[in-house]
mmCIF file of C-alpha atoms in Angstrom:
data_model
loop_
_atom_site.group_PDB
_atom_site.id
_atom_site.type_symbol
_atom_site.label_atom_id
_atom_site.label_comp_id
_atom_site.label_asym_id
_atom_site.label_seq_id
_atom_site.Cartn_x
_atom_site.Cartn_y
_atom_site.Cartn_z
ATOM 1 C CA UNK A 1 96.259 107.336 66.673
ATOM 2 C CA UNK A 2 98.737 109.763 68.146
ATOM 3 C CA UNK A 3 102.408 108.775 67.859
ATOM 4 C CA UNK A 4 104.302 110.370 70.704
ATOM 5 C CA UNK A 5 107.751 109.765 69.300
ATOM 6 C CA UNK A 6 109.083 108.530 65.958
ATOM 7 C CA UNK A 7 108.851 104.778 65.518
ATOM 8 C CA UNK A 8 112.119 102.927 65.107
ATOM 9 C CA UNK A 9 111.322 100.331 62.463
ATOM 10 C CA UNK A 10 114.487 98.414 63.385
ATOM 11 C CA UNK A 11 113.569 98.084 67.058
ATOM 12 C CA UNK A 12 113.088 94.538 68.261
ATOM 13 C CA UNK A 13 109.841 94.177 70.170
ATOM 14 C CA UNK A 14 109.269 91.361 72.610
ATOM 15 C CA UNK A 15 106.489 89.903 74.665
ATOM 16 C CA UNK A 16 106.643 87.572 77.632
ATOM 17 C CA UNK A 17 104.105 84.775 77.208
ATOM 18 C CA UNK A 18 103.541 81.186 77.957
ATOM 19 C CA UNK A 19 104.330 78.696 75.198
ATOM 20 C CA UNK A 20 100.713 77.668 74.544
ATOM 21 C CA UNK A 21 99.758 81.331 73.965
ATOM 22 C CA UNK A 22 102.689 81.657 71.567
ATOM 23 C CA UNK A 23 101.538 78.614 69.583
ATOM 24 C CA UNK A 24 97.997 80.047 69.477
ATOM 25 C CA UNK A 25 99.401 83.366 68.205
ATOM 26 C CA UNK A 26 101.242 81.565 65.382
ATOM 27 C CA UNK A 27 98.323 79.330 64.434
ATOM 28 C CA UNK A 28 95.579 81.945 64.576
ATOM 29 C CA UNK A 29 97.741 84.835 63.334
ATOM 30 C CA UNK A 30 95.760 87.029 65.707
ATOM 31 C CA UNK A 31 96.739 89.074 68.741
ATOM 32 C CA UNK A 32 94.768 88.752 71.934
ATOM 33 C CA UNK A 33 93.798 92.145 73.337
ATOM 34 C CA UNK A 34 92.974 92.633 77.006
ATOM 35 C CA UNK A 35 90.535 95.251 78.199
ATOM 36 C CA UNK A 36 92.470 97.753 80.321
ATOM 37 C CA UNK A 37 89.828 97.549 83.071
ATOM 38 C CA UNK A 38 90.683 93.864 83.558
ATOM 39 C CA UNK A 39 94.235 94.594 84.736
ATOM 40 C CA UNK A 40 95.056 93.733 88.329
ATOM 41 C CA UNK A 41 96.785 97.103 88.751
ATOM 42 C CA UNK A 42 93.852 99.529 88.635
ATOM 43 C CA UNK A 43 96.113 102.458 87.687
ATOM 44 C CA UNK A 44 97.610 100.627 84.686
ATOM 45 C CA UNK A 45 96.381 101.953 81.360
ATOM 46 C CA UNK A 46 94.191 104.668 82.822
ATOM 47 C CA UNK A 47 94.202 108.315 81.965
ATOM 48 C CA UNK A 48 96.575 110.365 84.055
ATOM 49 C CA UNK A 49 95.665 113.472 86.045
ATOM 50 C CA UNK A 50 97.899 115.358 83.590
ATOM 51 C CA UNK A 51 95.754 114.149 80.673
ATOM 52 C CA UNK A 52 92.591 115.190 82.484
ATOM 53 C CA UNK A 53 93.994 118.622 83.336
ATOM 54 C CA UNK A 54 95.275 119.309 79.816
ATOM 55 C CA UNK A 55 92.543 117.752 77.666
ATOM 56 C CA UNK A 56 89.594 119.006 79.704
ATOM 57 C CA UNK A 57 90.792 122.571 79.178
ATOM 58 C CA UNK A 58 91.202 123.179 82.912
ATOM 59 C CA UNK A 59 94.909 124.041 82.591
ATOM 60 C CA UNK A 60 94.214 126.551 79.837
ATOM 61 C CA UNK A 61 91.308 128.049 81.802
ATOM 62 C CA UNK A 62 93.486 128.375 84.904
ATOM 63 C CA UNK A 63 96.236 130.046 82.870
ATOM 64 C CA UNK A 64 93.691 132.454 81.401
ATOM 65 C CA UNK A 65 92.190 133.209 84.818
ATOM 66 C CA UNK A 66 95.567 133.969 86.362
ATOM 67 C CA UNK A 67 96.832 136.079 83.482
ATOM 68 C CA UNK A 68 93.706 137.786 82.181
ATOM 69 C CA UNK A 69 90.856 137.746 84.689
ATOM 70 C CA UNK A 70 92.148 138.018 88.237
ATOM 71 C CA UNK A 71 92.906 141.531 89.347
ATOM 72 C CA UNK A 72 96.450 142.754 89.132
ATOM 73 C CA UNK A 73 98.316 143.928 92.231
ATOM 74 C CA UNK A 74 99.491 146.962 90.291
ATOM 75 C CA UNK A 75 97.232 149.520 88.628
ATOM 76 C CA UNK A 76 96.598 148.754 84.963
ATOM 77 C CA UNK A 77 96.507 151.134 82.050
ATOM 78 C CA UNK A 78 93.496 151.382 79.763
ATOM 79 C CA UNK A 79 95.385 149.494 77.046
ATOM 80 C CA UNK A 80 96.224 146.651 79.481
ATOM 81 C CA UNK A 81 92.578 146.411 80.525
ATOM 82 C CA UNK A 82 91.448 146.334 76.878
ATOM 83 C CA UNK A 83 94.100 143.727 76.092
ATOM 84 C CA UNK A 84 92.788 141.476 78.885
ATOM 85 C CA UNK A 85 89.237 141.896 77.603
ATOM 86 C CA UNK A 86 90.353 140.930 74.098
ATOM 87 C CA UNK A 87 92.241 137.950 75.527
ATOM 88 C CA UNK A 88 89.077 136.841 77.319
ATOM 89 C CA UNK A 89 87.024 137.047 74.120
ATOM 90 C CA UNK A 90 89.668 135.059 72.213
ATOM 91 C CA UNK A 91 89.806 132.472 74.989
ATOM 92 C CA UNK A 92 86.018 132.052 74.991
ATOM 93 C CA UNK A 93 85.861 131.665 71.200
ATOM 94 C CA UNK A 94 88.728 129.193 71.201
ATOM 95 C CA UNK A 95 87.094 127.222 74.039
ATOM 96 C CA UNK A 96 83.840 126.925 72.050
ATOM 97 C CA UNK A 97 85.728 125.457 69.058
ATOM 98 C CA UNK A 98 88.155 123.239 70.992
ATOM 99 C CA UNK A 99 88.183 119.560 70.033
ATOM 100 C CA UNK A 100 89.604 116.610 71.895
ATOM 101 C CA UNK A 101 91.409 113.811 70.067
ATOM 102 C CA UNK A 102 89.995 110.460 71.217
ATOM 103 C CA UNK A 103 90.068 106.870 69.991
ATOM 104 C CA UNK A 104 86.626 107.664 68.529
ATOM 105 C CA UNK A 105 87.858 110.660 66.540
ATOM 106 C CA UNK A 106 87.969 114.375 67.255
ATOM 107 C CA UNK A 107 85.065 115.347 69.493
ATOM 108 C CA UNK A 108 84.054 118.907 70.409
ATOM 109 C CA UNK A 109 85.217 119.432 73.995
ATOM 110 C CA UNK A 110 81.863 120.949 74.900
ATOM 111 C CA UNK A 111 80.241 117.544 74.174
ATOM 112 C CA UNK A 112 82.546 115.586 76.488
ATOM 113 C CA UNK A 113 81.800 114.885 80.118
ATOM 114 C CA UNK A 114 85.424 114.692 81.268
ATOM 115 C CA UNK A 115 84.795 113.122 84.704
ATOM 116 C CA UNK A 116 82.921 110.267 82.979
ATOM 117 C CA UNK A 117 85.546 109.960 80.245
ATOM 118 C CA UNK A 118 88.263 109.806 82.891
ATOM 119 C CA UNK A 119 86.468 106.965 84.705
ATOM 120 C CA UNK A 120 85.185 105.036 81.660
ATOM 121 C CA UNK A 121 88.319 105.168 79.501
ATOM 122 C CA UNK A 122 89.579 101.800 80.736
ATOM 123 C CA UNK A 123 86.336 100.139 79.600
ATOM 124 C CA UNK A 124 86.817 101.385 76.032
ATOM 125 C CA UNK A 125 90.466 100.488 75.420
ATOM 126 C CA UNK A 126 91.949 97.080 74.668
ATOM 127 C CA UNK A 127 95.704 96.511 74.519
ATOM 128 C CA UNK A 128 98.399 93.994 73.727
ATOM 129 C CA UNK A 129 101.493 94.751 75.788
ATOM 130 C CA UNK A 130 104.920 94.470 74.171
ATOM 131 C CA UNK A 131 108.267 96.050 75.024
ATOM 132 C CA UNK A 132 111.620 96.848 73.478
ATOM 133 C CA UNK A 133 113.863 96.767 76.539
ATOM 134 C CA UNK A 134 117.428 95.639 75.990
ATOM 135 C CA UNK A 135 117.406 93.513 79.131
ATOM 136 C CA UNK A 136 115.012 90.949 80.505
ATOM 137 C CA UNK A 137 112.982 91.366 83.670
ATOM 138 C CA UNK A 138 112.441 88.581 86.178
ATOM 139 C CA UNK A 139 109.269 90.302 87.366
ATOM 140 C CA UNK A 140 107.899 90.319 83.810
ATOM 141 C CA UNK A 141 108.763 86.637 83.432
ATOM 142 C CA UNK A 142 106.788 85.858 86.590
ATOM 143 C CA UNK A 143 103.781 87.980 85.690
ATOM 144 C CA UNK A 144 103.433 87.173 81.993
ATOM 145 C CA UNK A 145 105.460 84.036 81.406
ATOM 146 C CA UNK A 146 103.691 81.770 83.812
ATOM 147 C CA UNK A 147 105.262 79.093 85.958
ATOM 148 C CA UNK A 148 106.719 76.893 83.205
ATOM 149 C CA UNK A 149 107.103 76.758 79.451
ATOM 150 C CA UNK A 150 107.391 80.490 78.890
ATOM 151 C CA UNK A 151 109.119 82.241 76.030
ATOM 152 C CA UNK A 152 110.217 85.746 75.098
#
């Protein structure tokens, strides 16, 4: 699991839920996880275009194409041409060895069909949504708390 920022062990986490779900949580001592694909908001929990661009290697390939492959508007010296050729060889070798960190472990990028991964990701991930906001949200109460008997 990738931790994007340091965890604050003193942070108070909260979850809006109806009272019966809270009692079930206490009695079973188990969290209920929802499949991301079951969310009403179809964008919620999905991979972002940024993720796709960065993890698929397209951003790196575009950077390499612009800086090392496409012709220059100014004449290049022999050493600049050789440098670009070396950069291309390094890029190709690095691309062959590139791995992508997934929930299933590190997978060689060459073995991943990124368009399928991008679409299927929400079928493979289950979540339990909590927050650490300092203030309450009426919208969250309505969505997750239910009509009556809800707790935070």
